[in-house]
Amino acid sequence: MQGPNHKILNFKGMTFKMAFLIFAVLAFACHENRKSTGEKVSEAPLKPNVLFILVDDLGIKDLGYTGSDFYETPNIDTLATMSTVFTQGYSGSRVCSPSRATIMTGKFTARHGITDWIGAKAGTAWRTEKREDKLLPANYVHNLLKEEVTLPETMQINGYKTFFAGKWHLGEEGSYPEDHGFELNVGGWSSGSPKGGYFAPFKNPKLNDKHDGENLSIRLAQETVEFMEAHQNKPFFAFLSFYAVHGPIQTSEDHWRKYRNKAEEMGIKEHGFVMERKLPIRQHQDNPIYGGLVETMDQAVGLVLQKLKELGLDKNTIVIFTSDNGGVASGDNFSTSNLPYKGGKGYQWEGGTRTPYMVYVPWINSHKRQVHYPVTGADFYPTILEYSNIDFLKNQHADGISLKSIIETGTMPNERPLYWHYPHYGNQGGDPSSIIRQGNWKLIHYYEDGTNELYHMTDDAYEQHNVAAEFPEITTKLYQKLQNWLLSVQAKYPEKDDQFTTEKRKTYDGKIANKLLPKLEKERKEMLTKDFRPNHDWWGSKPTKD
């Protein structure tokens, strides 16, 4: 059956978005008519609810079910036992805004144009960061474009009540959740981090404070619960987008103490960091503050899942769980370790983009399945459309595919190329680069020196052996395919900085190795001492004086 976008192409003078809205209304009316006339449907609901849970900066090794023996995440681990778990699930980018735009649009980053976190400096403005880099990062789109027919817009026009809670970071005022298809927005605005921290007052213009000391993750879960309760009799699309576990990392004293004691029981290592190419990177999961932040987020997930059961919605609600990029092992707050995966948020390796990725469809009996087929954030859009009986919009979600057949039958699609484009430096130490993954092969192209790395992901999932020199034909073929695709989507590239000098760079690197690294080691040991105290009220979690 041809989707509405086929018809749209025949309407001259109409924008894609205008025509889409007209035909979406017609398509929804047809579905409703079939339903009202008693046409036989499958056991699956015609319009299932969708609960999408997105965690910020949650690493692939930050959950119990993915192998962490330090962080405790029982609610998410339980969800994983019921879900189809994609072991090679990838975010759309190594940093947040591009990845979030990929979820909303179904497009890879170079195609939708948001290639860096919104607010990052580009061009000559990068020099003000004083990082002495060889290149000037490329310019990028700073707002989710109005021309995009977003996932929530599509859901709304097809009869869904749409709700957003938490982190947005896809543009300034005028490009907020309510401007892109979410009827209700709680907490989503331009900021990429919780301005007031994780305890009220939140300093969020889209989220009122109820009482001092209130926890942000729990509050966002409660707002989601109230929405589901109020709209349980109509199909809903609820998007719970935690600010956690993004910095600043904060937790309550009791959670810190629990994880401090646990780190001691497991044996505190003498050193916690080593130097990566540009910055120190954390080697162990022993951060008690981050441990508490992760656990509270998991408790918030549990609140929402429990309410689904109490309302009787757990049988007709699809639950999706993922992260927007890898865990912060380097830069920002140096919070966690993704080992044995290489790198972390901001890096070009697996630790930057390999994320938890699961889909729970309650009426499917074939769960507890682990799928090793590589998937990305672009695939959520068409997957949700197919499960919601909404026609595909192939001109919109151009880079995503539906995962429905994989989830229901285990049938794997044909091998396809996946692309990542990050012509920036960011805050975590990664290099400007573009990536193609096809089948078992992954190629990384670096813009500083034009070199390539090639990894065989089945034999070398942790990217320890660059085999580009051993397989020159494969390297050349993948590189050419990557370049052709980037050209086809009019990708932007970094440029050489004519003010760069190796002497300044060497001085900068010396400061990182000789000052920042020892400082991080000192801070790590301090937060693991028995008398650690960040401030008098534990970041506001204790609003009364003690």
PDB file of C-alpha atoms in Angstrom, residues 58-61 86-91 323 325-327 338 341 349-356 437 457 461-462:
ATOM      1  CA  LEU A  58      23.495   6.796  29.869  1.00  0.00           C
ATOM      2  CA  GLY A  59      26.354   4.528  28.837  1.00  0.00           C
ATOM      3  CA  ILE A  60      26.130   1.044  27.377  1.00  0.00           C
ATOM      4  CA  LYS A  61      27.685  -0.441  30.541  1.00  0.00           C
ATOM      5  CA  PHE A  86      19.099  -4.754  20.505  1.00  0.00           C
ATOM      6  CA  THR A  87      22.675  -5.458  21.538  1.00  0.00           C
ATOM      7  CA  GLN A  88      24.019  -3.314  18.702  1.00  0.00           C
ATOM      8  CA  GLY A  89      21.745  -0.357  19.267  1.00  0.00           C
ATOM      9  CA  TYR A  90      23.249   3.012  18.376  1.00  0.00           C
ATOM     10  CA  SER A  91      22.344   6.603  19.102  1.00  0.00           C
ATOM     11  CA  SER A 323      19.972   6.774  25.614  1.00  0.00           C
ATOM     12  CA  ASN A 325      24.687   8.905  23.435  1.00  0.00           C
ATOM     13  CA  GLY A 326      27.373   7.020  25.299  1.00  0.00           C
ATOM     14  CA  GLY A 327      28.361   7.459  28.923  1.00  0.00           C
ATOM     15  CA  ASN A 338      32.255   2.309  29.267  1.00  0.00           C
ATOM     16  CA  TYR A 341      34.005  -0.402  24.903  1.00  0.00           C
ATOM     17  CA  TRP A 349      34.405   4.888  18.979  1.00  0.00           C
ATOM     18  CA  GLU A 350      31.709   2.513  20.214  1.00  0.00           C
ATOM     19  CA  GLY A 351      31.630   4.019  23.704  1.00  0.00           C
ATOM     20  CA  GLY A 352      30.312   7.224  22.144  1.00  0.00           C
ATOM     21  CA  THR A 353      27.336   5.798  20.278  1.00  0.00           C
ATOM     22  CA  ARG A 354      26.621   2.236  21.485  1.00  0.00           C
ATOM     23  CA  THR A 355      23.676   2.595  23.870  1.00  0.00           C
ATOM     24  CA  PRO A 356      21.031   0.595  25.727  1.00  0.00           C
ATOM     25  CA  ARG A 437      29.170   0.978   9.478  1.00  0.00           C
ATOM     26  CA  MET A 457      32.973  -5.432  14.732  1.00  0.00           C
ATOM     27  CA  ALA A 461      33.872  -5.074  19.091  1.00  0.00           C
ATOM     28  CA  TYR A 462      36.122  -3.042  21.405  1.00  0.00           C
TER      29      TYR A 462
END
